[in-house]
PDB file of C-alpha atoms and ligand atoms in Angstrom:
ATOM      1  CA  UNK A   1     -71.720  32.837 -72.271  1.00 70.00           C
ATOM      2  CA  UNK A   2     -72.004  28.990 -72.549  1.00 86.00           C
ATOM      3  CA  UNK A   3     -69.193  27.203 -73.242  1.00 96.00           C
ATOM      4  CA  UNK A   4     -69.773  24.983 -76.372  1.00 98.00           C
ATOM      5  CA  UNK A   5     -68.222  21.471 -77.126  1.00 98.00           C
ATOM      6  CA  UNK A   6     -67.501  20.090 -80.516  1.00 98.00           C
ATOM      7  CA  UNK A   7     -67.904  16.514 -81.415  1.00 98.00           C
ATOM      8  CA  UNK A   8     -67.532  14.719 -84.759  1.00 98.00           C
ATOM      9  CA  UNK A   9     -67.788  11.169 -86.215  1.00 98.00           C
ATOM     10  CA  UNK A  10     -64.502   8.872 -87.186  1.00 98.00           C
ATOM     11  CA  UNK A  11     -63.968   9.742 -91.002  1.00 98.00           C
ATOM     12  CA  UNK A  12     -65.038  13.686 -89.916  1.00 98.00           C
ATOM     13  CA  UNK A  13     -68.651  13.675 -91.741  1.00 98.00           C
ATOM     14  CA  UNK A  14     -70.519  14.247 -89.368  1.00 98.00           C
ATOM     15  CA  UNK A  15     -69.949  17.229 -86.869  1.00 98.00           C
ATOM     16  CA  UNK A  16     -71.841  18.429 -84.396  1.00 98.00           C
ATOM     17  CA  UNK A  17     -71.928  21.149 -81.012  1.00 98.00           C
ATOM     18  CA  UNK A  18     -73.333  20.541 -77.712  1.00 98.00           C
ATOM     19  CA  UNK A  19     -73.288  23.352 -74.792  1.00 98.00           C
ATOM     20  CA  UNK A  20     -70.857  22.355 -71.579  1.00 98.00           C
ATOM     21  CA  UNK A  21     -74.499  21.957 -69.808  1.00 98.00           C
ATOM     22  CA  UNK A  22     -74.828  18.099 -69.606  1.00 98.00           C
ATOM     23  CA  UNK A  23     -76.968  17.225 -66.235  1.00 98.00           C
ATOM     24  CA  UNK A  24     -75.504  14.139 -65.834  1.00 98.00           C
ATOM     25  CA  UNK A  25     -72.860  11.029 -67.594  1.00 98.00           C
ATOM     26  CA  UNK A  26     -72.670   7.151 -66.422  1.00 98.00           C
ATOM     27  CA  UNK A  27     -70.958   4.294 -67.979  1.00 98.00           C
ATOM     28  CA  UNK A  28     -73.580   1.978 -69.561  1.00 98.00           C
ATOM     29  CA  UNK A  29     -73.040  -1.722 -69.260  1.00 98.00           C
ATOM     30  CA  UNK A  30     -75.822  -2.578 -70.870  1.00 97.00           C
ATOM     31  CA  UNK A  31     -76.113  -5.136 -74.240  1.00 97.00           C
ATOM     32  CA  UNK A  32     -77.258  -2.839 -76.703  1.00 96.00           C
ATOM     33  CA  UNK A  33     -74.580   0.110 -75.926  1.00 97.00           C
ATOM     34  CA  UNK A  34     -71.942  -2.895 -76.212  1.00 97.00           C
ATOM     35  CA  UNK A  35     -73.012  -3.895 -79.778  1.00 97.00           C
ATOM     36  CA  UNK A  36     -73.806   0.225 -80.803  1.00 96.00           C
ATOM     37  CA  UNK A  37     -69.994   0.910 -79.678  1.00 96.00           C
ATOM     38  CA  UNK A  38     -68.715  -2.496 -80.063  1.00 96.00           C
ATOM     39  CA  UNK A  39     -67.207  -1.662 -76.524  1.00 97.00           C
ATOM     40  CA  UNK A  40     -67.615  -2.473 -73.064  1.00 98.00           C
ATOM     41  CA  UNK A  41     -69.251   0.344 -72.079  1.00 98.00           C
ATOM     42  CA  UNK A  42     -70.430   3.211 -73.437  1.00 98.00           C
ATOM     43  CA  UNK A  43     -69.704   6.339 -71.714  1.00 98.00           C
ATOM     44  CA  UNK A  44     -72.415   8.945 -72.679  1.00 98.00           C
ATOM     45  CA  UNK A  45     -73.466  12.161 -71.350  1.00 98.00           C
ATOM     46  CA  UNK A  46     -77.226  13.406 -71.015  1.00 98.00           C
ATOM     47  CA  UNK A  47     -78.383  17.095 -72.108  1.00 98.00           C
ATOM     48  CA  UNK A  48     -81.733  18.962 -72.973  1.00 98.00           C
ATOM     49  CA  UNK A  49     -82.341  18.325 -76.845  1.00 97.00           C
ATOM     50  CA  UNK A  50     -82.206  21.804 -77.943  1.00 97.00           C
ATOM     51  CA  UNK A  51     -79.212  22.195 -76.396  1.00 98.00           C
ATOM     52  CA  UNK A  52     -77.189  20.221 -79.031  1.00 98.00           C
ATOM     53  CA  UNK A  53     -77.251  20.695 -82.633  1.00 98.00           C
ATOM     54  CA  UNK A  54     -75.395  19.064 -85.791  1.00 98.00           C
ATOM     55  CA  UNK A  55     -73.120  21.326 -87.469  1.00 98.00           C
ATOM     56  CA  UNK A  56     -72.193  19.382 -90.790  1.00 98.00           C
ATOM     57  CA  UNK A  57     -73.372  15.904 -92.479  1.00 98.00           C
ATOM     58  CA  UNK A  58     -77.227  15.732 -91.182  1.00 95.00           C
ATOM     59  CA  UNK A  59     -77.549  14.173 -94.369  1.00 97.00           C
ATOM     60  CA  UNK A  60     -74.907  11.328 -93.428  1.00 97.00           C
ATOM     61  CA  UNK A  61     -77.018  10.967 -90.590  1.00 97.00           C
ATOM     62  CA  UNK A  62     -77.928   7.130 -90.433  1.00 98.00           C
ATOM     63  CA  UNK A  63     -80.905   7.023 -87.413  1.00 97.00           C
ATOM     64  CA  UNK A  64     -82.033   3.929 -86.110  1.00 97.00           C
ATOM     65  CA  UNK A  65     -85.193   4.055 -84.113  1.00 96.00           C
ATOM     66  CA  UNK A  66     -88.031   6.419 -83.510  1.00 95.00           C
ATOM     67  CA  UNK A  67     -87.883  10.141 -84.160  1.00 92.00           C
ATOM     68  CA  UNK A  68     -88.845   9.877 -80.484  1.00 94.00           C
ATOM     69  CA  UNK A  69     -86.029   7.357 -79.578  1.00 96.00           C
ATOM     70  CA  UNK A  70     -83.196   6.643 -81.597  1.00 97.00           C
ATOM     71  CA  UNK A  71     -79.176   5.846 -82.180  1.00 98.00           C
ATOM     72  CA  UNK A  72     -77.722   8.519 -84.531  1.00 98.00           C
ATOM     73  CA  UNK A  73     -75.186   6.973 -86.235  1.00 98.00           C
ATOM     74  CA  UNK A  74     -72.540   8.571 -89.247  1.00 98.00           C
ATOM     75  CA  UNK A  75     -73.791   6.674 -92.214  1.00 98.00           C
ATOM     76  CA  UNK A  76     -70.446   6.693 -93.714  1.00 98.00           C
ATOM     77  CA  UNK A  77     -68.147   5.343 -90.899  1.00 98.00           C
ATOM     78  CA  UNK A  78     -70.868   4.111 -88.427  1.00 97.00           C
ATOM     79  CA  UNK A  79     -69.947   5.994 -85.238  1.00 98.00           C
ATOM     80  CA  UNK A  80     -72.629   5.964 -82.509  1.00 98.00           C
ATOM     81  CA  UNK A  81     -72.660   9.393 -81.905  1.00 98.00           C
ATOM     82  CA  UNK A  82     -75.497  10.197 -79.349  1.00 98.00           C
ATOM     83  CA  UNK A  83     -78.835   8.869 -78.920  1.00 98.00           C
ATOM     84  CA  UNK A  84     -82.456  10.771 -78.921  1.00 98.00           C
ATOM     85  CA  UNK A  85     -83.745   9.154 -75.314  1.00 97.00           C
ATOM     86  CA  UNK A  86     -86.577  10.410 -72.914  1.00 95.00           C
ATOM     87  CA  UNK A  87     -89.301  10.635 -75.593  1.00 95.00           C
ATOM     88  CA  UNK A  88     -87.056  13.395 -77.667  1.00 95.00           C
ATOM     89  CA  UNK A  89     -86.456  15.630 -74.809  1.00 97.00           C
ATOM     90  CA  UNK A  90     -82.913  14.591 -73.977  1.00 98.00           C
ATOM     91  CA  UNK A  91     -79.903  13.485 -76.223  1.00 98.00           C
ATOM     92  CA  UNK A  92     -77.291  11.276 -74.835  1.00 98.00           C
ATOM     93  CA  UNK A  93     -73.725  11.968 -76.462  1.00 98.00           C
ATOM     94  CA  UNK A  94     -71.501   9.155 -77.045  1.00 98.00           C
ATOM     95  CA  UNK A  95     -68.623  11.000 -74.928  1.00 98.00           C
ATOM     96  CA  UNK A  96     -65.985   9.153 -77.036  1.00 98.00           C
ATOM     97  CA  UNK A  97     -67.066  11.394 -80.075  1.00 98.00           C
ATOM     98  CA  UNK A  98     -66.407  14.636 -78.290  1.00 98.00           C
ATOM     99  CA  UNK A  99     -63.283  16.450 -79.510  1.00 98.00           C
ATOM    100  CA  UNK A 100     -63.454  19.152 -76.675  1.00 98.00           C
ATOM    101  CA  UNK A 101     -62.979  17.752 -72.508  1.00 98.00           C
ATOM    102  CA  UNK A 102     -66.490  18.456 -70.859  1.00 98.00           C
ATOM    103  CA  UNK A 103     -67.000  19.954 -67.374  1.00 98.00           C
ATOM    104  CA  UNK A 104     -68.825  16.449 -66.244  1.00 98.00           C
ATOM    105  CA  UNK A 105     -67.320  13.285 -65.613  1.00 98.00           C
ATOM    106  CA  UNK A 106     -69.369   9.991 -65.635  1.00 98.00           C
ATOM    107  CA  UNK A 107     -70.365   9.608 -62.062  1.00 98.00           C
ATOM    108  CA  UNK A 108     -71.702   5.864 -61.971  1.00 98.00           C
ATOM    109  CA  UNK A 109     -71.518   2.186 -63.620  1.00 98.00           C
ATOM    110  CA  UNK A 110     -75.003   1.450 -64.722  1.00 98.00           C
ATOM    111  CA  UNK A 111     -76.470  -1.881 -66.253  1.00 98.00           C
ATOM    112  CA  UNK A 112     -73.893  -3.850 -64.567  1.00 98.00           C
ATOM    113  CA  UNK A 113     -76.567  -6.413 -64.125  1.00 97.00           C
ATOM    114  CA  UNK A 114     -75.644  -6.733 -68.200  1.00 96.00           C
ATOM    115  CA  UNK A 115     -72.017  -6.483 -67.921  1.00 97.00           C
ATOM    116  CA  UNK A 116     -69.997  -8.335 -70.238  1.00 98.00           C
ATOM    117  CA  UNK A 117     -68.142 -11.023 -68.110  1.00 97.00           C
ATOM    118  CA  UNK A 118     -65.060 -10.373 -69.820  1.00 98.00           C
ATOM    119  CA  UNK A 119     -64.716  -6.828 -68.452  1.00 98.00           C
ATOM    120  CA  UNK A 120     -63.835  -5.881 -64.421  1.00 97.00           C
ATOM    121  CA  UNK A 121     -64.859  -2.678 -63.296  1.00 98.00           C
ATOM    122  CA  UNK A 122     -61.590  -0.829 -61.371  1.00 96.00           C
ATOM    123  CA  UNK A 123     -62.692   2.150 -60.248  1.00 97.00           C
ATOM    124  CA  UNK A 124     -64.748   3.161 -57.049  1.00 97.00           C
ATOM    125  CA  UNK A 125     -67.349   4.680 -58.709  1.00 98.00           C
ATOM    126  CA  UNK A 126     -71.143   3.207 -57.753  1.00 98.00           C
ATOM    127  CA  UNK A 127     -72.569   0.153 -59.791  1.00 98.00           C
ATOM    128  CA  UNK A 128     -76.079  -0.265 -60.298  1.00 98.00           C
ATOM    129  CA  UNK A 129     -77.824  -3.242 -61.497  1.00 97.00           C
ATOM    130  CA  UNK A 130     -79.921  -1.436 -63.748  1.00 96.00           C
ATOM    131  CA  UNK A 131     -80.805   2.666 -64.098  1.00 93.00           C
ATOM    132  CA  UNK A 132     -79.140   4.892 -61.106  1.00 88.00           C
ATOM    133  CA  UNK A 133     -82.083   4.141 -58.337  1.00 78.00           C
TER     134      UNK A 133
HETATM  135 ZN1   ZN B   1     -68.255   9.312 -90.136  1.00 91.52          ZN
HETATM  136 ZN1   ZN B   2     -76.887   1.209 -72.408  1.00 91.52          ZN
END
């Protein structure tokens, strides 16, 4: 039996559960996950699609984007709380919405080529310019 994580939005309209299966998390540097979490990076973790599901407020669901690409968003609070990516086959989770610790662990810095100047990376893990090559 998969172990399933919950995740929910700021004010708690938006809920949803993901299985502990993500195949892999990074730090994003880049410009538009800084403005979508008003942060300096966004860590996120990616998973197959049908692996995640919303379990309360799809109808607070504010998407921006594509069915095929898009920032999910609660339409009450405005949490970024994943992302459709990879032509709708893969969901990255905004891992800052998760209530439950997953198994992974981001594993690089990527879009540090983007990076706001402001912010120092301290840890050892590998920076890439752009996408993990
Ligand atoms: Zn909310
Ligand atoms: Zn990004």
């Amino acid at each position: 039996m998969t172990r399933t994580l919950a995740g929910k939005c700021f004010c708690g309209a938006v809920h949803y559960e993901v299985a502990d299966e993500f195949v892999y998390a990074a730090n994003c540097h880049c410009s538009n996950c800084r403005r979508t979490t008003g942060s300096a990076f966004k860590p996120f973790a990616g998973i197959e699609r049908e692996k995640f599901r919303l379990t309360a407020g799809d109808d607070r669901l504010l998407v921006f984007g594509e069915e095929s690409g898009h920032d999910a968003h609660c339409g009450h609070c405005g949490s970024l709380l994943y992302s459709v990516v990879r032509d709708g086959a893969f969901v990255h989770v905004a891992m800052g919405t998760l209530v439950d610790d997953p198994s992974i662990r981001p594993t690089a810095h990527i879009f540090v080529g983007s990076k706001a100047k402001w912010f120092t990376v301290t840890d050892d893990l590998p920076q890439y310019k752009g996408h993990v090559t």
